[in-house]
Short mmCIF file of C-alpha atoms in Angstrom, two decimals:
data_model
loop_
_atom_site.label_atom_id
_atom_site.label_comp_id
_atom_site.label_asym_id
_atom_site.label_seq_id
_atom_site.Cartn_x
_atom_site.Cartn_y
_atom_site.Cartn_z
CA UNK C 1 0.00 0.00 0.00
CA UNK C 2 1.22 3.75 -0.94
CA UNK C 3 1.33 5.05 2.34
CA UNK C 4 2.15 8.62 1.28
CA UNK C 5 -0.92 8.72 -1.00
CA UNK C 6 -2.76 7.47 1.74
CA UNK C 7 -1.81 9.79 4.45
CA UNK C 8 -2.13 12.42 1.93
CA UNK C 9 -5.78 11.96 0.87
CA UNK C 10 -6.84 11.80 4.25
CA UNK C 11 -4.94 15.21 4.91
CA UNK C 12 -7.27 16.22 2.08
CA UNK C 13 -10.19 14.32 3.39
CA UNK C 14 -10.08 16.13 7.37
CA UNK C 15 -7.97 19.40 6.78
CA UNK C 16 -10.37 22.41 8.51
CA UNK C 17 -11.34 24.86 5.33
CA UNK C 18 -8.78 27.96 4.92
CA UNK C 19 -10.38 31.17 4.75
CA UNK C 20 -10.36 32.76 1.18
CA UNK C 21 -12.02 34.96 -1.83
CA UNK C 22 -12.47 35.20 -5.15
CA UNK C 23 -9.93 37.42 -7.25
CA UNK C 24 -11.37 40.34 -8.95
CA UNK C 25 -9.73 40.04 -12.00
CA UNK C 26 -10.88 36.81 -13.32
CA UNK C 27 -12.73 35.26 -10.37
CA UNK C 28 -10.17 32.11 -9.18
CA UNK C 29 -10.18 31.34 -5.97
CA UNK C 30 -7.56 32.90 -3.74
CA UNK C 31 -6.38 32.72 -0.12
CA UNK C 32 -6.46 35.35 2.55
CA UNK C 33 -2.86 36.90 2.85
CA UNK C 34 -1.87 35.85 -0.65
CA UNK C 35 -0.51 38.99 -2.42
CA UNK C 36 -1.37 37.62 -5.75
CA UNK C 37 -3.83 35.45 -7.90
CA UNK C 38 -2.34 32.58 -8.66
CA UNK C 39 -4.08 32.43 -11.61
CA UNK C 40 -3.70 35.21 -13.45
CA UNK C 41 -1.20 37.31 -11.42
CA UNK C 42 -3.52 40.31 -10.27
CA UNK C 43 -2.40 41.83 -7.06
CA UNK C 44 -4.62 41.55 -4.24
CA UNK C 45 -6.41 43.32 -1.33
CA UNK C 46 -7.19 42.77 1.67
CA UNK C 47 -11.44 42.75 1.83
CA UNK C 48 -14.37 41.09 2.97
CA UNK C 49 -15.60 38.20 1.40
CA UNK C 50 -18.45 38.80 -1.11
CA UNK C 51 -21.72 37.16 -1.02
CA UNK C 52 -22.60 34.22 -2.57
CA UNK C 53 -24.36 34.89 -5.82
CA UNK C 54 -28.30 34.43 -6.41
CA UNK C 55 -28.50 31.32 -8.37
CA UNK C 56 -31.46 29.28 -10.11
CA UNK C 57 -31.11 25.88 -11.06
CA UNK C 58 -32.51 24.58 -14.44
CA UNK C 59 -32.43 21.11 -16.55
CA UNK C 60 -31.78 21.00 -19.93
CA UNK C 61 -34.31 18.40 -21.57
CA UNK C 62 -32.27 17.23 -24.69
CA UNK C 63 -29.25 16.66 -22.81
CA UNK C 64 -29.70 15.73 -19.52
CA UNK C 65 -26.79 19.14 -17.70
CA UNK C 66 -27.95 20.82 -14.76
CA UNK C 67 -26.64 24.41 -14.73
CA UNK C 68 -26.94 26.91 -12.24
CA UNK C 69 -27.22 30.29 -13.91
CA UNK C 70 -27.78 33.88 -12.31
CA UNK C 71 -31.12 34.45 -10.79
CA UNK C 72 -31.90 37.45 -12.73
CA UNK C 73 -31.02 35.66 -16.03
CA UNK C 74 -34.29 34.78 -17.59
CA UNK C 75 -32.94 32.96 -21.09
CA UNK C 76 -30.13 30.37 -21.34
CA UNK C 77 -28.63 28.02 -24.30
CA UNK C 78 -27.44 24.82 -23.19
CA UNK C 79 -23.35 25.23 -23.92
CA UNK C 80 -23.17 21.32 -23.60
CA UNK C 81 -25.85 20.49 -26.65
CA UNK C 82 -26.63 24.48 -28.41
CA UNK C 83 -30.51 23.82 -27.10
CA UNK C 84 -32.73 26.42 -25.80
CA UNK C 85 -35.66 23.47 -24.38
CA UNK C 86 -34.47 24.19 -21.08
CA UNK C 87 -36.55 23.80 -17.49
CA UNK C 88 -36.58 25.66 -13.98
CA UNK C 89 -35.48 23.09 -10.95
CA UNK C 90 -37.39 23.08 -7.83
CA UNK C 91 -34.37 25.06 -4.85
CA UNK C 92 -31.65 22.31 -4.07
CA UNK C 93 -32.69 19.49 -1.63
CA UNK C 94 -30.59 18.98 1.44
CA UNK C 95 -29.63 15.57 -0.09
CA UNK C 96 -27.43 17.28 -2.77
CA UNK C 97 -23.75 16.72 -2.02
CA UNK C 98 -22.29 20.09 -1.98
CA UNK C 99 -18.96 20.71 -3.49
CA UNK C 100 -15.75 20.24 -1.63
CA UNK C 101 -13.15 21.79 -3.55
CA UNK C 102 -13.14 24.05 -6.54
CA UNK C 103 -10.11 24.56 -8.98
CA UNK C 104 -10.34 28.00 -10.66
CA UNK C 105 -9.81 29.16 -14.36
CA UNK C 106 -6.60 30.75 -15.09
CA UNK C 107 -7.46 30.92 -18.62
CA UNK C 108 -9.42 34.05 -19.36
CA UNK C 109 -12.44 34.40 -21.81
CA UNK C 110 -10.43 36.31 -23.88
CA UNK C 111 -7.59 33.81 -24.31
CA UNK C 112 -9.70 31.06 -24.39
CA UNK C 113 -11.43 32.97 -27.60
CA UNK C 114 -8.14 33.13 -28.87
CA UNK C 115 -7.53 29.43 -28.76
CA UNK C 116 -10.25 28.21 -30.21
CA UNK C 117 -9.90 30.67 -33.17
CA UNK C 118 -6.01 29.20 -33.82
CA UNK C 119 -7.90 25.12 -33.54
CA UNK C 120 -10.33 25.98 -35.76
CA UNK C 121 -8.12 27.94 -38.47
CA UNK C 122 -6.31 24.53 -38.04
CA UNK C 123 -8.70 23.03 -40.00
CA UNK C 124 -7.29 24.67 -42.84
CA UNK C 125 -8.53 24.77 -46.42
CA UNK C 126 -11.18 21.73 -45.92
CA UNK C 127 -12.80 24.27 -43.07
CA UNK C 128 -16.18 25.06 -44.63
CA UNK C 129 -16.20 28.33 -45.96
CA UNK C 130 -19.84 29.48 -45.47
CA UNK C 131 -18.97 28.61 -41.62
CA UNK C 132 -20.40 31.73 -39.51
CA UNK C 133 -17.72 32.52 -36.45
CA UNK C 134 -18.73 35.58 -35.08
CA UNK C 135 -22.24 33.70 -34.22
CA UNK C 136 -20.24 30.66 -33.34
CA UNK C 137 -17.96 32.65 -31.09
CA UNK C 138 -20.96 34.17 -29.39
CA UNK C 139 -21.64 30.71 -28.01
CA UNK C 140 -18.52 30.35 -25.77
CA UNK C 141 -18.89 29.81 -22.52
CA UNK C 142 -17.03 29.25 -19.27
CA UNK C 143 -18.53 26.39 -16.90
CA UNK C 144 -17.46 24.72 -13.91
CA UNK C 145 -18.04 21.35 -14.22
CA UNK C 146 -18.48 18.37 -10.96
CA UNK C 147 -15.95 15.42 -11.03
CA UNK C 148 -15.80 13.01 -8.64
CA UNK C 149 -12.48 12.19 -7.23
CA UNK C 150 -12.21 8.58 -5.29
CA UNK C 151 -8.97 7.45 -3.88
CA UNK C 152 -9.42 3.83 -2.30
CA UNK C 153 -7.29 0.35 -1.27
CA UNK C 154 -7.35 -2.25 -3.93
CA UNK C 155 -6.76 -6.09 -2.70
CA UNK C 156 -6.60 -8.83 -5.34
CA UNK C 157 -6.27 -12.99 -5.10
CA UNK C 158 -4.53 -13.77 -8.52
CA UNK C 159 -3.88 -17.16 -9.91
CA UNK C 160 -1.77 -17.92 -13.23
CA UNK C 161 0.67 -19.90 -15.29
CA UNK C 162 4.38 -18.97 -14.94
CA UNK C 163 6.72 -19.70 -17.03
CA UNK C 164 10.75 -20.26 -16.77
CA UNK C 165 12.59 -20.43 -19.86
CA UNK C 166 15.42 -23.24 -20.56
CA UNK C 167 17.53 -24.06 -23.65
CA UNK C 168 18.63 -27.27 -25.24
CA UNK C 169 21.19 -28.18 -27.74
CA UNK C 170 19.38 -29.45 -30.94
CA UNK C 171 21.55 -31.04 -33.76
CA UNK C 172 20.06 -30.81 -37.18
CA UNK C 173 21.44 -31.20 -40.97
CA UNK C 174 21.62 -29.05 -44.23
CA UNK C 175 23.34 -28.85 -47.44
CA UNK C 176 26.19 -26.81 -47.83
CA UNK C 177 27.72 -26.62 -51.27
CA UNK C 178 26.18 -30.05 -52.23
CA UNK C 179 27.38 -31.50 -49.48
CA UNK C 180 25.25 -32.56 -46.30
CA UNK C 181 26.60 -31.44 -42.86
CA UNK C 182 25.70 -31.52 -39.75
CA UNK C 183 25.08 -28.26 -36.92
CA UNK C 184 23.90 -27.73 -33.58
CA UNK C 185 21.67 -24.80 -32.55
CA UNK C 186 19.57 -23.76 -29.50
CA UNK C 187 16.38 -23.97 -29.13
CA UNK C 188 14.18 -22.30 -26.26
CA UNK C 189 11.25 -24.42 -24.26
CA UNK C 190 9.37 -23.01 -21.60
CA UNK C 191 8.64 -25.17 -18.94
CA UNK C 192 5.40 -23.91 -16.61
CA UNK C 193 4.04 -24.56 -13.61
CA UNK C 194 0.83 -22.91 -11.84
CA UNK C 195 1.08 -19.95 -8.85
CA UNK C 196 -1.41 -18.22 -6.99
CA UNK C 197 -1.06 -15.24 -4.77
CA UNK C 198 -2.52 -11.79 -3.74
CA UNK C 199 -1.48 -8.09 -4.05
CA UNK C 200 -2.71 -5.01 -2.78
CA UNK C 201 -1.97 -1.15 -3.80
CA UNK C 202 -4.02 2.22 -2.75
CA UNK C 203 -5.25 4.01 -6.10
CA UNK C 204 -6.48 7.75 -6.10
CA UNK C 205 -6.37 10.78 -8.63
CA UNK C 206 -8.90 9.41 -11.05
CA UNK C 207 -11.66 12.29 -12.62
CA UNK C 208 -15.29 10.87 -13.08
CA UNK C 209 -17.28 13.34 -15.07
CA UNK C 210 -20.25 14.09 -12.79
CA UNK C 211 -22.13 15.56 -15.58
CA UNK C 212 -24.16 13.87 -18.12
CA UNK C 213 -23.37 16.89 -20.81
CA UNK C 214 -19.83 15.71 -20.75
CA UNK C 215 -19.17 12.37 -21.15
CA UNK C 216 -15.97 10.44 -19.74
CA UNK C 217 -14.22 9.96 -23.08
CA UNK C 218 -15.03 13.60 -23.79
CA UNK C 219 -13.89 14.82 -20.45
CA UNK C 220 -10.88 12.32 -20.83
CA UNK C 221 -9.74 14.69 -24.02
CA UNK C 222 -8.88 17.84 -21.96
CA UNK C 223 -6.93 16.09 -19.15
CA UNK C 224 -4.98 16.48 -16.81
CA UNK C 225 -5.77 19.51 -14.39
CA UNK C 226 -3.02 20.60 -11.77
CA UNK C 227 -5.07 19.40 -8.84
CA UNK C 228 -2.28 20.80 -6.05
CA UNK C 229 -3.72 23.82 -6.72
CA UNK C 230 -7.57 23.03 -5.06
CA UNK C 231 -9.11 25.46 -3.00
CA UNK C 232 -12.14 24.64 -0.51
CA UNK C 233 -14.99 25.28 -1.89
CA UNK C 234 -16.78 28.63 -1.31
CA UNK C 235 -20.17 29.59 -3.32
CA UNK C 236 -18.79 33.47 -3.97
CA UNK C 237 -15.81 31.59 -6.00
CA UNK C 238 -18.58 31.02 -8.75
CA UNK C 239 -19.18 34.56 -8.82
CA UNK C 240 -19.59 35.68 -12.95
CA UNK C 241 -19.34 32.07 -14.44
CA UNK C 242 -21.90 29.56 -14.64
CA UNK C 243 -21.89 25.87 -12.82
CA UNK C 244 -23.45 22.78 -12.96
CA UNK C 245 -25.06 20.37 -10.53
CA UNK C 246 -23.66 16.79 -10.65
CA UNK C 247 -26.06 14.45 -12.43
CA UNK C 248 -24.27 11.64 -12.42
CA UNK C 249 -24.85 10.04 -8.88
CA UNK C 250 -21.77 8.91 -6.81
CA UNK C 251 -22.56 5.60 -6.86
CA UNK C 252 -22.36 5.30 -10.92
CA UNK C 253 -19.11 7.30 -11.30
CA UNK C 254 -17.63 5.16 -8.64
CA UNK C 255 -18.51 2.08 -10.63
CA UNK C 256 -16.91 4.03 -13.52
CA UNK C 257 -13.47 4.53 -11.38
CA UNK C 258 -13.36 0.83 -10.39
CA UNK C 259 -13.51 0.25 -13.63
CA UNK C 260 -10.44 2.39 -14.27
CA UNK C 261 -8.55 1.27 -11.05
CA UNK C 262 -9.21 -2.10 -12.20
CA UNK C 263 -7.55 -1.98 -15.41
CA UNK C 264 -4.59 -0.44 -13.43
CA UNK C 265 -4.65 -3.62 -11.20
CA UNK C 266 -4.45 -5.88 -13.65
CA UNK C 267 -1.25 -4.06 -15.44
CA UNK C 268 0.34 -4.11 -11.85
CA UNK C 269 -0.51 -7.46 -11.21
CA UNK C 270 0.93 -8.53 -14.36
CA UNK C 271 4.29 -6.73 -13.80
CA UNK C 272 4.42 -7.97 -10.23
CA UNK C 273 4.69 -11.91 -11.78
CA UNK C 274 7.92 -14.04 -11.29
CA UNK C 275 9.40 -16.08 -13.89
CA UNK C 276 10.16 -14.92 -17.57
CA UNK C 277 6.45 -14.88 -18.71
CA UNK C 278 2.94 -15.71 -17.72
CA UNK C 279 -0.22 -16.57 -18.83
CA UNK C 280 -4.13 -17.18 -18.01
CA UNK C 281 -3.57 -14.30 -15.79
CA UNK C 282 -6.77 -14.00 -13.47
CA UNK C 283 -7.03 -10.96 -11.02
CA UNK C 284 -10.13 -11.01 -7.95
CA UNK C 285 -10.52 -7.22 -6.98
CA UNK C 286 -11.89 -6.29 -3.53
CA UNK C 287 -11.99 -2.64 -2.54
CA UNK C 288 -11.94 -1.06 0.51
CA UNK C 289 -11.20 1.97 2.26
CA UNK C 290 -13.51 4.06 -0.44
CA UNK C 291 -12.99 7.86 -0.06
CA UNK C 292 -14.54 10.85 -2.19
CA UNK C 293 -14.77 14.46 -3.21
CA UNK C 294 -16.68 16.33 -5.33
CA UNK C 295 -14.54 19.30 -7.26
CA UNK C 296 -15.76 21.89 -9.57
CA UNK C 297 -13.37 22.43 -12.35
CA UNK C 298 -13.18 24.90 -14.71
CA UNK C 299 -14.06 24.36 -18.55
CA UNK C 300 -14.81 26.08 -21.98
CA UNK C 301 -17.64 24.88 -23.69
CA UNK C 302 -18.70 26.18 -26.92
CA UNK C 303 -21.35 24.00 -28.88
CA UNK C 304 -22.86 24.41 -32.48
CA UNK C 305 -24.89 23.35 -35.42
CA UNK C 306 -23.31 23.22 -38.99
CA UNK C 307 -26.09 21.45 -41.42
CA UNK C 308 -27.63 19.23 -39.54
CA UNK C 309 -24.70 17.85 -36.96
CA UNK C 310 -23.70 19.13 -33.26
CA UNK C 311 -20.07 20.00 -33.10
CA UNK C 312 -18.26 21.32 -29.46
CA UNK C 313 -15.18 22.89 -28.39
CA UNK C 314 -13.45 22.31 -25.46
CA UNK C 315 -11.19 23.94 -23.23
CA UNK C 316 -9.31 22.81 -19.89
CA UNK C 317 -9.77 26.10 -18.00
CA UNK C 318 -6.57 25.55 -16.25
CA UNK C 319 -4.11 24.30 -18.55
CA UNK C 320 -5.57 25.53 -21.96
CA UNK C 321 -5.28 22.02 -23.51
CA UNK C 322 -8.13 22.21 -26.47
CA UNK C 323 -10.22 19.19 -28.04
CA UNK C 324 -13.20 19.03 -30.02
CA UNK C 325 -14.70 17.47 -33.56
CA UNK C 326 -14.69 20.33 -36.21
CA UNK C 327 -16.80 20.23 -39.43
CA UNK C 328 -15.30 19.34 -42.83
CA UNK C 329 -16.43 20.77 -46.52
CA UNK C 330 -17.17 17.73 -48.39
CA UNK C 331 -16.96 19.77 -51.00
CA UNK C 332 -13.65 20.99 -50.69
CA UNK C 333 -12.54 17.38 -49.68
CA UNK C 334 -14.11 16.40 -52.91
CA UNK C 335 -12.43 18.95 -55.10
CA UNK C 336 -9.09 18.09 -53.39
CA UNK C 337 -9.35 14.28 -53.84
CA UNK C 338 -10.54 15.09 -57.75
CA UNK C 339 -7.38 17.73 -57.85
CA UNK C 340 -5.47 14.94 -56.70
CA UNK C 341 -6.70 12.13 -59.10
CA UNK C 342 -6.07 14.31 -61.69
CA UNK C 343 -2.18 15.35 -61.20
CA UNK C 344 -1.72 11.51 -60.80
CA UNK C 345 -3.98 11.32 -64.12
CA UNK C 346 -1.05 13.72 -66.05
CA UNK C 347 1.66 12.24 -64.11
CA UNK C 348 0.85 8.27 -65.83
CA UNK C 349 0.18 10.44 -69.15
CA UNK C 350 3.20 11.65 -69.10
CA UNK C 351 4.90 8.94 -67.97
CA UNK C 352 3.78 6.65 -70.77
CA UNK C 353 3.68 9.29 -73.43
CA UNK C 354 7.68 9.40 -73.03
CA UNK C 355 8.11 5.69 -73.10
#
């Protein structure tokens, strides 16, 4: 067992919440005495916390996100799918788990803009042309977004076939220059018996995507995020950007995280075995020791229509590291694959004309 990680997470688990506010240049969270954001650099000063924001909480129907938008903001599109069928929620239940920690953006609106200009432009020629970014652009949007983070002891009974290599001396004939003569050469057998035994290692810093806008393979894209830099979570942090509500219940991204840690098992497991190689490798998993959080991190999401498809952007609000799907001309594909055909066309032409 990693006893570091272990002592560690529980440091994170039972550590008394530092007092702090929200810089007032781009709204990370910062600790009292702290001279500077460590986000974007802004000095700081010394004042009383702000209030928490007036929130409501709505639903989007086509996509299943849970936002929580300013209270005086009567109209909203979805920035997961571009809808605008979107439902008021009933005030948050006592059964909600609150956040525990919140990591804030140090990418600004403006920079983020910037980015996703340069991915798109990336495209290059076989961008469509008729493509309309300034009401694209419009649509950009800076969310923080629930993960769950689980940390938890990993036990496993493991049973397998080990093998030890050995060589013998095999003596064999050919034909050299017509004549037949005789070699030796070794030759490698593996000789294998059966072994059983058990292993145990303490797994954390796995992301879950609580929200059922983002997916896991989506959210996977704009990994990692710096998590040394997590601040208890305060509402006024969320002050000027939106946030959602988890919606995917703890119990279902745990299952998703076993899922993960068990993969990582396995590949330890299979390292951990003796001899020079192994097979029907079969790893028994028992958890224990489960611990979780629930952290807001920060995200771009920008989401639109082109003909009849739903393309997004996204942006780790921390790092900058930018995925997405963009949309292709098929026309301009089709005029370069005909462009192409054709200068191969000339080339055998030419070719065969000078034969």
């Amino acid at each position: 067992m990693n006893s570091a990680s272990a002592t560690e997470n529980a440091s994170l688990q039972h550590q008394p919440p530092p007092q702090g506010h929200a810089c007032a240049q781009c709204g990370s969270p910062v600790d009292d005495g702290d001279q500077f954001c460590n986000a974007c650099g802004a000095p700081q000063e010394m004042a009383a916390h702000p209030s928490a924001p007036a929130t409501r909480s709505i639903e989007c129907k086509n996509c299943g996100a849970m936002l929580k938008i300013p209270a005086d903001q009567r109209s909203i599109t979805c920035p997961f799918c571009d809808s605008n069928y979107v439902v008021d929620l009933p005030t948050t239940t006592s059964d909600r788990q609150p956040p525990e920690f919140v990591l804030g953006f140090a990418v600004t609106p403006e920079q983020a803009l910037e980015k996703f200009r340069k991915w798109l432009k990336s495209g290059g020629m076989f961008r469509p042309g008729d493509l309309q970014l300034a009401k694209i652009e419009d649509k950009l949007r800076g969310v923080y977004l629930p993960f769950w983070s689980f940390s938890m002891l990993a036990q496993s009974a493991w049973s397998a076939e080990i093998g030890e290599y050995w060589y013998r001396t095999e003596t064999y004939t050919t034909s050299e220059n017509g004549k037949t003569v005789t070699r030796t050469r070794q030759v490698r057998e593996t000789e294998w018996w059966p072994l059983r035994g058990r292993h145990h290692r303490y797994y954390s810093g796995f992301l879950v995507s609580g929200s059922r806008g983002l997916p896991q393979v989506q959210a996977e894209r704009i990994k990692p995020y710096r998590l040394e830099s997590l601040k208890r979570y305060l509402p006024y942090f969320l002050a000027g950007w939106l946030s959602e509500e988890y919606s995917v219940e703890r119990d279902e991204a745990l299952a998703i995280c076993q899922q993960e840690f068990g993969l990582r098992e396995q590949k330890n497991v299979a390292s951990f075995m003796p001899g020079d190689t192994h097979s029907s490798l079969a790893v028994t998993i028992d958890y224990s020791d489960v611990n979780s959080d629930l952290i807001l991190l920060p995200v771009y999401l920008l989401s639109y229509r082109y003909g009849d498809k739903l393309f997004r952007f996204l942006l780790n609000g921390q790092t900058g590291k930018a995925a997405g799907d963009r949309p292709w001309s098929r026309k301009r594909i089709g005029m370069a694959v005909a462009m192409g055909l054709a200068v191969l066309l000339v080339i055998a032409l030419l070719y065969f004309w000078n034969r």
